[in-house]
PDB file of C-alpha atoms in Angstrom:
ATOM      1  CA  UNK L 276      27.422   9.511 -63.595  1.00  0.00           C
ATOM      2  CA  UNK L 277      24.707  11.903 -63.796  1.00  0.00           C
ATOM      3  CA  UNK L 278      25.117  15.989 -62.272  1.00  0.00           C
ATOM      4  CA  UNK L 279      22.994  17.372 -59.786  1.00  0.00           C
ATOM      5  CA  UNK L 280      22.558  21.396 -59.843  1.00  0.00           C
ATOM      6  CA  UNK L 281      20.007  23.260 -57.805  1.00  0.00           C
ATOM      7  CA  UNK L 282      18.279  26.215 -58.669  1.00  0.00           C
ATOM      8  CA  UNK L 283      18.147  28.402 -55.661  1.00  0.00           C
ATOM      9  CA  UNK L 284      17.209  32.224 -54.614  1.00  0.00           C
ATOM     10  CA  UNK L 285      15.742  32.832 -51.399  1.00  0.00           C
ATOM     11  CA  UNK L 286      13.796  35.841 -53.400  1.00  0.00           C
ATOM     12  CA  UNK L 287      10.515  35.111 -54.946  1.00  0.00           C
ATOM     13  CA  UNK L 288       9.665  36.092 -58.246  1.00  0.00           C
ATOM     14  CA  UNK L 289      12.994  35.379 -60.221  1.00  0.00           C
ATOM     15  CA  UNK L 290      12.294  33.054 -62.322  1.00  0.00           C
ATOM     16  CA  UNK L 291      13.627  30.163 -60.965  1.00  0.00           C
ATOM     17  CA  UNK L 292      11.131  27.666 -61.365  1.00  0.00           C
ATOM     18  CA  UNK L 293      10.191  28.980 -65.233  1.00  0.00           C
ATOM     19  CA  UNK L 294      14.227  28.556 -65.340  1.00  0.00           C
ATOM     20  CA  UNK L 295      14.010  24.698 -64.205  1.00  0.00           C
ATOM     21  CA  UNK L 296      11.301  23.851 -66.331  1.00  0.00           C
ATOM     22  CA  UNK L 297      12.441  25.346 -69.247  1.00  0.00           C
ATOM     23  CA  UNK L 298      16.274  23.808 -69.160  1.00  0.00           C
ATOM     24  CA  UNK L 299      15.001  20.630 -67.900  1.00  0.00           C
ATOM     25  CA  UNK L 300      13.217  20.402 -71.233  1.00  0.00           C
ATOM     26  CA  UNK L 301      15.681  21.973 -73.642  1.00  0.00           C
ATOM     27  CA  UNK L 302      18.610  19.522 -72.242  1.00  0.00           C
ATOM     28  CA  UNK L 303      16.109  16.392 -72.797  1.00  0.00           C
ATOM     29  CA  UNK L 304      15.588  18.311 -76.267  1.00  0.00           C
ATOM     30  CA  UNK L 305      19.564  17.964 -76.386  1.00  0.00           C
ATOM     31  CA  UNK L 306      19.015  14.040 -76.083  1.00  0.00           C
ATOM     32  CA  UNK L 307      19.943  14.453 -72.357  1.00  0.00           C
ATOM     33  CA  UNK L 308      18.270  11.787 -69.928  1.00  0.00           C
ATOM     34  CA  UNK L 309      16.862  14.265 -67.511  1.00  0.00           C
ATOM     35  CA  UNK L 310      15.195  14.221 -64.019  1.00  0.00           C
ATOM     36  CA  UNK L 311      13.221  17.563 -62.245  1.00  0.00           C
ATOM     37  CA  UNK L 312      12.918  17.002 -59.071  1.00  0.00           C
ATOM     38  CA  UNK L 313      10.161  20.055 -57.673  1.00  0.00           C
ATOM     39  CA  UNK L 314      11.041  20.744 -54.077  1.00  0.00           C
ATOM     40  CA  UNK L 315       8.762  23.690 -53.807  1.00  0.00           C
ATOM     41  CA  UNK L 316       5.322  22.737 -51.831  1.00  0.00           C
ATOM     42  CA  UNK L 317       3.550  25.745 -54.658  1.00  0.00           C
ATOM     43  CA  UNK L 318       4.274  22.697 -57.422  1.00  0.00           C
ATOM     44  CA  UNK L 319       4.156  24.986 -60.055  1.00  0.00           C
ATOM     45  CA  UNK L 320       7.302  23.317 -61.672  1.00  0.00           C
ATOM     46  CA  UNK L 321       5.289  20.028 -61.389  1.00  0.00           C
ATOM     47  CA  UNK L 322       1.939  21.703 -63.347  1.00  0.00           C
ATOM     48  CA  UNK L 323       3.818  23.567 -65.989  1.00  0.00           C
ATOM     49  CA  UNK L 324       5.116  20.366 -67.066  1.00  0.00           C
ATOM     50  CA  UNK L 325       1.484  18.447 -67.485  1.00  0.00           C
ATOM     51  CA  UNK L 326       1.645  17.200 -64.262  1.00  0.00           C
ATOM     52  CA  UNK L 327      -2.414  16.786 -62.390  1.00  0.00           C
ATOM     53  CA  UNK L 328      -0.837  17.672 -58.619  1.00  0.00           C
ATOM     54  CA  UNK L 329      -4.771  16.839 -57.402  1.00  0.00           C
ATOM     55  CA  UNK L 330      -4.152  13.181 -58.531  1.00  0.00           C
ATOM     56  CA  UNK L 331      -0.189  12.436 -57.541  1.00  0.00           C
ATOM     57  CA  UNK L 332      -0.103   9.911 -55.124  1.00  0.00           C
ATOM     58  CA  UNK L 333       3.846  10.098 -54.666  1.00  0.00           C
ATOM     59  CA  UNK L 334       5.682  12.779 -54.441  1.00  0.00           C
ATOM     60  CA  UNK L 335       9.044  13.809 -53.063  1.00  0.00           C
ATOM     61  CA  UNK L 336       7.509  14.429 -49.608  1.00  0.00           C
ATOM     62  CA  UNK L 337       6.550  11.080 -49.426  1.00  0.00           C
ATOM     63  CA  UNK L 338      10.682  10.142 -50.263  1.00  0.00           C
ATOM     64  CA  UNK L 339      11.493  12.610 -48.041  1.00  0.00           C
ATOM     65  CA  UNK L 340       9.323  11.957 -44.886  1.00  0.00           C
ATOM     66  CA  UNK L 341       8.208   8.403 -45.549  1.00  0.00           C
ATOM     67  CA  UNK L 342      10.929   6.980 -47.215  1.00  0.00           C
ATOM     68  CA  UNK L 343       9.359   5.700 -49.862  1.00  0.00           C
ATOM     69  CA  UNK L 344      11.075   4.123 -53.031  1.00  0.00           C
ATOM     70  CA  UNK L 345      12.130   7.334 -55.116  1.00  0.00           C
ATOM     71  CA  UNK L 346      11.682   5.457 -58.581  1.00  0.00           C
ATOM     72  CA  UNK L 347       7.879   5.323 -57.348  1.00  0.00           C
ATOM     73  CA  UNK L 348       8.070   8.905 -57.647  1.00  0.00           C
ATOM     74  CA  UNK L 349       9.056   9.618 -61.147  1.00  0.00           C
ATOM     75  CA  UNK L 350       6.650  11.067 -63.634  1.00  0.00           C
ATOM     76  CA  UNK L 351       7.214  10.768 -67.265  1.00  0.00           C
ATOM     77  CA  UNK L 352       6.395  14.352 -69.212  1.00  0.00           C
ATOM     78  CA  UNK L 353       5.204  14.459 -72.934  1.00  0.00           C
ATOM     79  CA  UNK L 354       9.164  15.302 -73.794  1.00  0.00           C
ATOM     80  CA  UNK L 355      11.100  12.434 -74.856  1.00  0.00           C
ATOM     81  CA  UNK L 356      14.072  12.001 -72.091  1.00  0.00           C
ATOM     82  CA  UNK L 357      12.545  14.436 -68.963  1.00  0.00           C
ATOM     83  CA  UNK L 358      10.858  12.928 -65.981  1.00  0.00           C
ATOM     84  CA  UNK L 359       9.526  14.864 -63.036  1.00  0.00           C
ATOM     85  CA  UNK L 360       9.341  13.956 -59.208  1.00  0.00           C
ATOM     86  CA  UNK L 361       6.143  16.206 -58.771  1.00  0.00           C
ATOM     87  CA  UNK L 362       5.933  18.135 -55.157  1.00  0.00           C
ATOM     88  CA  UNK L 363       3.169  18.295 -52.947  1.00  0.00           C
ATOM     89  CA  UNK L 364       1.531  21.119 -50.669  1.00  0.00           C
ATOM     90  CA  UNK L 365       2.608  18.518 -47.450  1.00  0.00           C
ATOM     91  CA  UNK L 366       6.304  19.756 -48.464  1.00  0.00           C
ATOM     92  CA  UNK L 367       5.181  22.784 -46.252  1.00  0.00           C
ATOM     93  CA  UNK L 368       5.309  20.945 -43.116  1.00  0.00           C
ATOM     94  CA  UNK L 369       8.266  18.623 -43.870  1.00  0.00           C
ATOM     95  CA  UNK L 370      10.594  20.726 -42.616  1.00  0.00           C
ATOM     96  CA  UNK L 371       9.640  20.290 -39.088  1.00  0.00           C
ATOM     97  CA  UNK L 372       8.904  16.472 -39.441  1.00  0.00           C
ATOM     98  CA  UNK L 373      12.677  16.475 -40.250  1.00  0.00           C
ATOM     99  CA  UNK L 374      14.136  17.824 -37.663  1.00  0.00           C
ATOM    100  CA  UNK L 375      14.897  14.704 -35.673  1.00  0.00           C
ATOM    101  CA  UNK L 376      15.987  12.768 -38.779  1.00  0.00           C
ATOM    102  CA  UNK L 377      19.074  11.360 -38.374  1.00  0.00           C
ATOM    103  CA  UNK L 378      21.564  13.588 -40.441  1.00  0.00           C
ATOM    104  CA  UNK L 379      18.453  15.655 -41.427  1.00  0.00           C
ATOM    105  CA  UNK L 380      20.725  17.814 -43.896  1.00  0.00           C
ATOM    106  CA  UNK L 381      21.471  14.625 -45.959  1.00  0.00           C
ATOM    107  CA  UNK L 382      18.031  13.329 -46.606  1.00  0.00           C
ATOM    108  CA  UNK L 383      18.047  14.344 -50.259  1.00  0.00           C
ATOM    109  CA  UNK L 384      21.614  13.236 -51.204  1.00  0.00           C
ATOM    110  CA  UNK L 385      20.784   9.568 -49.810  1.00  0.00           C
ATOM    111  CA  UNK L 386      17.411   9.513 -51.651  1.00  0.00           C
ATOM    112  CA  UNK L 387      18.987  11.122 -55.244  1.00  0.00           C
ATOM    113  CA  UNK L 388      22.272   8.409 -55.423  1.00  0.00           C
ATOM    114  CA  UNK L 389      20.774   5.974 -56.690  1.00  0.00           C
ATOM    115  CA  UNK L 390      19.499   8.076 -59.839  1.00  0.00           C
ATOM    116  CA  UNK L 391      23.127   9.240 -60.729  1.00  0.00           C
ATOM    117  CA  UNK L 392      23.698   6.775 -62.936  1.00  0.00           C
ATOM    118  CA  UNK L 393      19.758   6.802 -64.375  1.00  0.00           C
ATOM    119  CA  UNK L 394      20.299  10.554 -64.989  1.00  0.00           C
ATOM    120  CA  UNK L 395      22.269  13.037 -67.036  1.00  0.00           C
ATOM    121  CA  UNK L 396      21.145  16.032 -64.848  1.00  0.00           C
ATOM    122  CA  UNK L 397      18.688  16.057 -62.294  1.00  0.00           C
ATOM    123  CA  UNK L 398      17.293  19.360 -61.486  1.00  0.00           C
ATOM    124  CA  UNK L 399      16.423  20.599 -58.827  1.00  0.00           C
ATOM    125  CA  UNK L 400      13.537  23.637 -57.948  1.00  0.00           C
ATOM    126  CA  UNK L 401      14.011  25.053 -54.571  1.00  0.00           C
ATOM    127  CA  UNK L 402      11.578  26.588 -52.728  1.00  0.00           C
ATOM    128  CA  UNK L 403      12.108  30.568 -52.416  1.00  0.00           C
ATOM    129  CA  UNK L 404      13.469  30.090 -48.884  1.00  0.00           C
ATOM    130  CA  UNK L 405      16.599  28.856 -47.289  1.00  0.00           C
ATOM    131  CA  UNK L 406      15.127  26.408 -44.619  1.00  0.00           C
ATOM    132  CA  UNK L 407      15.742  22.945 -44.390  1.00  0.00           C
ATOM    133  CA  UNK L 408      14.377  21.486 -47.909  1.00  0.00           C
ATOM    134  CA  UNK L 409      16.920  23.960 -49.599  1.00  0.00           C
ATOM    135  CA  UNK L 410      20.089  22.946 -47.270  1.00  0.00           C
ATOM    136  CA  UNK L 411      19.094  19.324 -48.415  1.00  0.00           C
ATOM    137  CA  UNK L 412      18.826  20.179 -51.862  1.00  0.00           C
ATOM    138  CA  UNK L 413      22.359  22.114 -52.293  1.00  0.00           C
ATOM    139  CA  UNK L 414      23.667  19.052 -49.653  1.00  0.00           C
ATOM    140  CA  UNK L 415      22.907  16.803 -52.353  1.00  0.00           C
ATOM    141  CA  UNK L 416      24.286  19.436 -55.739  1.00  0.00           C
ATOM    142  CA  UNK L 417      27.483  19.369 -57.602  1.00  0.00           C
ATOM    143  CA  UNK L 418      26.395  23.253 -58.488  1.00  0.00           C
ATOM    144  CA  UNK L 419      24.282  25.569 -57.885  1.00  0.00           C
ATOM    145  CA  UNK L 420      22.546  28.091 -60.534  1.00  0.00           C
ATOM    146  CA  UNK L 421      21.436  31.484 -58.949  1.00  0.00           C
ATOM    147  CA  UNK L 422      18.627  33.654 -60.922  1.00  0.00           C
ATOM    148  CA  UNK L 423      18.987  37.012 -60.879  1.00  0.00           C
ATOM    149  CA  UNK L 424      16.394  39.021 -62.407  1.00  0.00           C
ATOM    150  CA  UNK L 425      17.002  42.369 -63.877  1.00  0.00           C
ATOM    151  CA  UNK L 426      14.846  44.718 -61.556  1.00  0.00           C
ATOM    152  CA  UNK L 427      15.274  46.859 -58.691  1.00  0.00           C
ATOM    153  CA  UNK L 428      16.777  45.119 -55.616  1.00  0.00           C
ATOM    154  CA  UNK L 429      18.094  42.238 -58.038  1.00  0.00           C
ATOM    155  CA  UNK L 430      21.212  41.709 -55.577  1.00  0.00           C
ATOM    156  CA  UNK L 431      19.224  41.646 -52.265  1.00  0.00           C
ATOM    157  CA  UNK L 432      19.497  38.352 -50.258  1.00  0.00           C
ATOM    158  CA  UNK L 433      22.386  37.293 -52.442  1.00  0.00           C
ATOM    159  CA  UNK L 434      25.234  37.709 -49.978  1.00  0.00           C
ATOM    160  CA  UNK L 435      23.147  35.526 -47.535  1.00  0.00           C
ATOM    161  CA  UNK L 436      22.830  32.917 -50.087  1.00  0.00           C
ATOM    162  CA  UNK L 437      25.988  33.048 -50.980  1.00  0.00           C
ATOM    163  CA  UNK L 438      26.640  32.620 -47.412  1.00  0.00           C
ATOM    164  CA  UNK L 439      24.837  29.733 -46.620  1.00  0.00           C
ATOM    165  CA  UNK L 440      26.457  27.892 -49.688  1.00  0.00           C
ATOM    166  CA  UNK L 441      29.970  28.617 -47.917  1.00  0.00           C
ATOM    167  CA  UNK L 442      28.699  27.133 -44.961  1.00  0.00           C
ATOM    168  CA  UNK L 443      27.157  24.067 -46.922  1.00  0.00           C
ATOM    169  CA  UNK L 444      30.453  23.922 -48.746  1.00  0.00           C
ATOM    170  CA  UNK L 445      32.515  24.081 -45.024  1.00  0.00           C
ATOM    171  CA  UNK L 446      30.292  21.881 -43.196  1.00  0.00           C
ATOM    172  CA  UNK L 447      28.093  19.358 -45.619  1.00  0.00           C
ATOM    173  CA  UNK L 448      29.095  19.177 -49.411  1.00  0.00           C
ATOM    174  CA  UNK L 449      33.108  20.466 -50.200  1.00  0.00           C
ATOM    175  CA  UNK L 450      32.479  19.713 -53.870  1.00  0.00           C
ATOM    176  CA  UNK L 451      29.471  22.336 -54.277  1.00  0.00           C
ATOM    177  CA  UNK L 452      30.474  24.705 -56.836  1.00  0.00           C
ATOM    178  CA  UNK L 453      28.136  27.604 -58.340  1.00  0.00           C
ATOM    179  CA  UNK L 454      27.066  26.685 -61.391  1.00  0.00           C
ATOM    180  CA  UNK L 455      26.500  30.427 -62.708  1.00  0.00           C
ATOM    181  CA  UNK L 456      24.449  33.328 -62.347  1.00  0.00           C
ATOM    182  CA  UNK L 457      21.874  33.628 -64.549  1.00  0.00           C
ATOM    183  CA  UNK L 458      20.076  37.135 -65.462  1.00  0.00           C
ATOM    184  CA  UNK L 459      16.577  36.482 -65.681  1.00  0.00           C
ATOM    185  CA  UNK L 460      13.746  39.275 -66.990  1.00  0.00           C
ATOM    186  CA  UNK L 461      16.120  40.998 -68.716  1.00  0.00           C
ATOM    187  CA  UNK L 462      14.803  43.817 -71.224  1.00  0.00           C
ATOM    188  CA  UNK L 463      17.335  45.522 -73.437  1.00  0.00           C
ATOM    189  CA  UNK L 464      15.237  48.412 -73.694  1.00  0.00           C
ATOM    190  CA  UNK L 465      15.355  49.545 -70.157  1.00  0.00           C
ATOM    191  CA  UNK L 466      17.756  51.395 -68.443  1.00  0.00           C
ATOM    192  CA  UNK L 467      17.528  49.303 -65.009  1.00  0.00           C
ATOM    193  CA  UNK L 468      18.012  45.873 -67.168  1.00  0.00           C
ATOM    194  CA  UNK L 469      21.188  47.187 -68.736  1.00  0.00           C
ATOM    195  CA  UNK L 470      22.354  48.410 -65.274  1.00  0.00           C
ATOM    196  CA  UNK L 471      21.558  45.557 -63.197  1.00  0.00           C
ATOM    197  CA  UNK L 472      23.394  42.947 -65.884  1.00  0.00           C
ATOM    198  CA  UNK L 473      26.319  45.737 -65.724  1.00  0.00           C
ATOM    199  CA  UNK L 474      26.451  45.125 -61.814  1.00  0.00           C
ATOM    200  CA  UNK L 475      26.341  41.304 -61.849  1.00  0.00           C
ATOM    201  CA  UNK L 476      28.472  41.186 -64.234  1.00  0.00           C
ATOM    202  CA  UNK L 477      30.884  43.362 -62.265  1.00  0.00           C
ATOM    203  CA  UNK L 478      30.374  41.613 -58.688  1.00  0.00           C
ATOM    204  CA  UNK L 479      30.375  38.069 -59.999  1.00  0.00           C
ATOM    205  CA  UNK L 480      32.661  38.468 -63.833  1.00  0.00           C
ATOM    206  CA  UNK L 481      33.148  34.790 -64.986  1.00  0.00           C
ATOM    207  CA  UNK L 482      30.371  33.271 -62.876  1.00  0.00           C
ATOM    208  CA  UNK L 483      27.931  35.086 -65.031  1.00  0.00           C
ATOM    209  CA  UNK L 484      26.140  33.058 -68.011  1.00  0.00           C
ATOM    210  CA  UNK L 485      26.907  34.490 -71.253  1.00  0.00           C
ATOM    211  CA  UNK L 486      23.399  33.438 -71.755  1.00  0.00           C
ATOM    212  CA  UNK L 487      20.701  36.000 -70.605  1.00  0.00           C
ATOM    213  CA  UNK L 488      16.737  34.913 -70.409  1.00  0.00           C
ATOM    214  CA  UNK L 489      14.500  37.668 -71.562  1.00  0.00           C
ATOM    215  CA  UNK L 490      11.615  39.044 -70.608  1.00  0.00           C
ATOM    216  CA  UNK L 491       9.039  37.337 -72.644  1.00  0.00           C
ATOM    217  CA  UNK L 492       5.704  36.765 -73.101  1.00  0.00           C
ATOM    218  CA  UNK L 493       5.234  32.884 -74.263  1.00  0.00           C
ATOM    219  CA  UNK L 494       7.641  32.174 -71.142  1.00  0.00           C
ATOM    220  CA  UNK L 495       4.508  33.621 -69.224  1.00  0.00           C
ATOM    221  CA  UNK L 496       1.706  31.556 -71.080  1.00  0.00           C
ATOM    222  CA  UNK L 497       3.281  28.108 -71.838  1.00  0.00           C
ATOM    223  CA  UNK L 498       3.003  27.045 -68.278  1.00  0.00           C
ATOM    224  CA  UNK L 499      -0.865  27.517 -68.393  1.00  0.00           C
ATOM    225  CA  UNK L 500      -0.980  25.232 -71.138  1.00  0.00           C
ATOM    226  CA  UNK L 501       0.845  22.756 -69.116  1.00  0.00           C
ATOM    227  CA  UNK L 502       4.221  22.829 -71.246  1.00  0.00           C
ATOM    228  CA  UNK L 503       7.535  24.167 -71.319  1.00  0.00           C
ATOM    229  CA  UNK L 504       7.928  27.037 -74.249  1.00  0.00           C
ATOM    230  CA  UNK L 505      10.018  24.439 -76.356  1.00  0.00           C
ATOM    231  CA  UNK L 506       6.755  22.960 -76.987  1.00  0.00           C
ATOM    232  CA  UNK L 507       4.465  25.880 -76.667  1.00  0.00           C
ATOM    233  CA  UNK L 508       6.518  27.676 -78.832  1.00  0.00           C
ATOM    234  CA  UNK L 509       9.521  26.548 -80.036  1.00  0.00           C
ATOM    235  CA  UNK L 510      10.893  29.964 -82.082  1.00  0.00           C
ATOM    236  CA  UNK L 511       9.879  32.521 -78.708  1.00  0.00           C
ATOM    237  CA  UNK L 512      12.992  34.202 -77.788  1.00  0.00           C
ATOM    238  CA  UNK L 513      11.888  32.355 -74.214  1.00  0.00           C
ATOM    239  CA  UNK L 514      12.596  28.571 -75.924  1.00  0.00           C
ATOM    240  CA  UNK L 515      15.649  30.238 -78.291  1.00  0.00           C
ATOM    241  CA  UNK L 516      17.303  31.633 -74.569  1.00  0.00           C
ATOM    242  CA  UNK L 517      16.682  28.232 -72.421  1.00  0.00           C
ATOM    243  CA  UNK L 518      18.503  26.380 -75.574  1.00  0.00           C
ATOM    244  CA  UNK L 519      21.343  28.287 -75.450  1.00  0.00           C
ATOM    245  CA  UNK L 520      21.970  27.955 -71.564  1.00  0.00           C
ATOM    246  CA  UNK L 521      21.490  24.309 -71.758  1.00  0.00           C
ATOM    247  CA  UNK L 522      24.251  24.630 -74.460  1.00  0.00           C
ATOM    248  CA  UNK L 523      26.135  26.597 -72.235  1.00  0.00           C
ATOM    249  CA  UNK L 524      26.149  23.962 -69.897  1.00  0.00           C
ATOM    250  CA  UNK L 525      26.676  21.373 -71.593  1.00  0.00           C
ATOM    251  CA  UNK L 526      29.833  22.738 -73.399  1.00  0.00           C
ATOM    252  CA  UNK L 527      31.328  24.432 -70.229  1.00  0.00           C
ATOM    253  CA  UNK L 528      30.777  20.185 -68.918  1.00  0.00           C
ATOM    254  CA  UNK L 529      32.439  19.009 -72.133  1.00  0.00           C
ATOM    255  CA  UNK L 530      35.446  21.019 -71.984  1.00  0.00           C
ATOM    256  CA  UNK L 531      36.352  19.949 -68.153  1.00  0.00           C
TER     257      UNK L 531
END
């Protein structure tokens, strides 16, 4: 059976979609069958991984709203073992064409079951909100990993996440479990970095990754070329960090 974990933040900008893409890829790199599913409408998770958005006919809007067959959604990438359901700009409005869904929270979970056993670990890329889309998306997780980039107000909005997963956890999905914290950005070299890892690290001790992304460069560019940095670079301290979280995963898995 395959293991669902969101990536959520309500907070733009940190780095959760260059997160998704990037340990989608380095788990199918791990010779892990692997699923993305994109619920943001911006699609960026979608285009950095090849995908044409202008010429995707199915996407997980049309799952979600139309109930359409979710294999019909599935993308192959050009890595070996990682498939993409792409999102669409529609996703925008889906939220309100939900609302008198029968057990509109729930949506998600139904459509993903059928992939468990197709799947490893499907992915998922919430939308930098906590609306309806991203209730549906942690309704339907095992776990939950929460980016935290290492920059002034890095821990704003996370007690209201954190929040709303209790409430998921009470109400929709007991088995929901946070995955980790992840520090994202991070730059040795600055004072704020060091700071802001030192006060995760305090609030949230073992739920913190060991692993911490760094602020780099070819993690900026390889999604303009349509790739993940495995592929756009495979030695960038960007592809090096995303290997060793999907190791951490996979190993903190292993040993349950």
């Amino acid at each position: 059976m395959g293991k669902i974990i969101a990536l959520a933040n309500q907070k733009g900008g940190v780095g959760k979609t260059t997160t998704s893409m990037n340990l989608a890829a380095s788990l199918a790199t791990l010779e892990k069958h692997v699923l993305l599913i994109d619920a943001d409408p911006q699609a960026n998770a979608s285009s950095g991984l090849g995908i044409d958005i202008k010429s995707v006919d199915c996407s997980i809007y049309d799952c979600l709203i139309n109930q359409v067959d979710v294999h019909e959604a599935i993308f192959e990438t050009d890595i070996p073992g990682l498939d993409v359901i792409p999102s669409h700009i529609d996703l925008v409005g889906a939220e309100i064409e939900m609302l008198n869904m029968p057990q509109r929270e729930k949506v998600m979970a139904r459509l993903l079951r059928p992939l468990l056993t197709d799947y490893d670990y499907i992915l998922i890329d919430c939308s930098p909100s906590l609306g309806l889309i991203t209730v549906n998306a942690l309704t339907a997780a095992h776990s939950v990993i929460i980016p935290v980039q290492c920059e002034y107000f890095a821990l704003e909005g996370i007690s209201k996440l954190l929040n709303t997963i209790k409430i998921i956890k009470q109400k929709l999905n007991p088995g929901l479990e946070i995955e980790g914290f992840l520090l994202t950005m991070f730059d040795s070299r600055l004072r704020l970095s060091n700071q802001v890892r030192d006060d995760v690290q305090r609030h949230f001790q073992e739920l913190v990754f060991n692993t911490v992304i760094n602020r780099n460069v070819k993690l900026a560019e390889a999604p303009g070329h349509g790739v993940p940095a495995i592929l756009y670079d495979a030695d960038s301290a960007g592809a090096r960090n995303h290997l060793e979280l999907a190791k951490e995963i996979l190993e903190k898995d292993n040993s349950k």
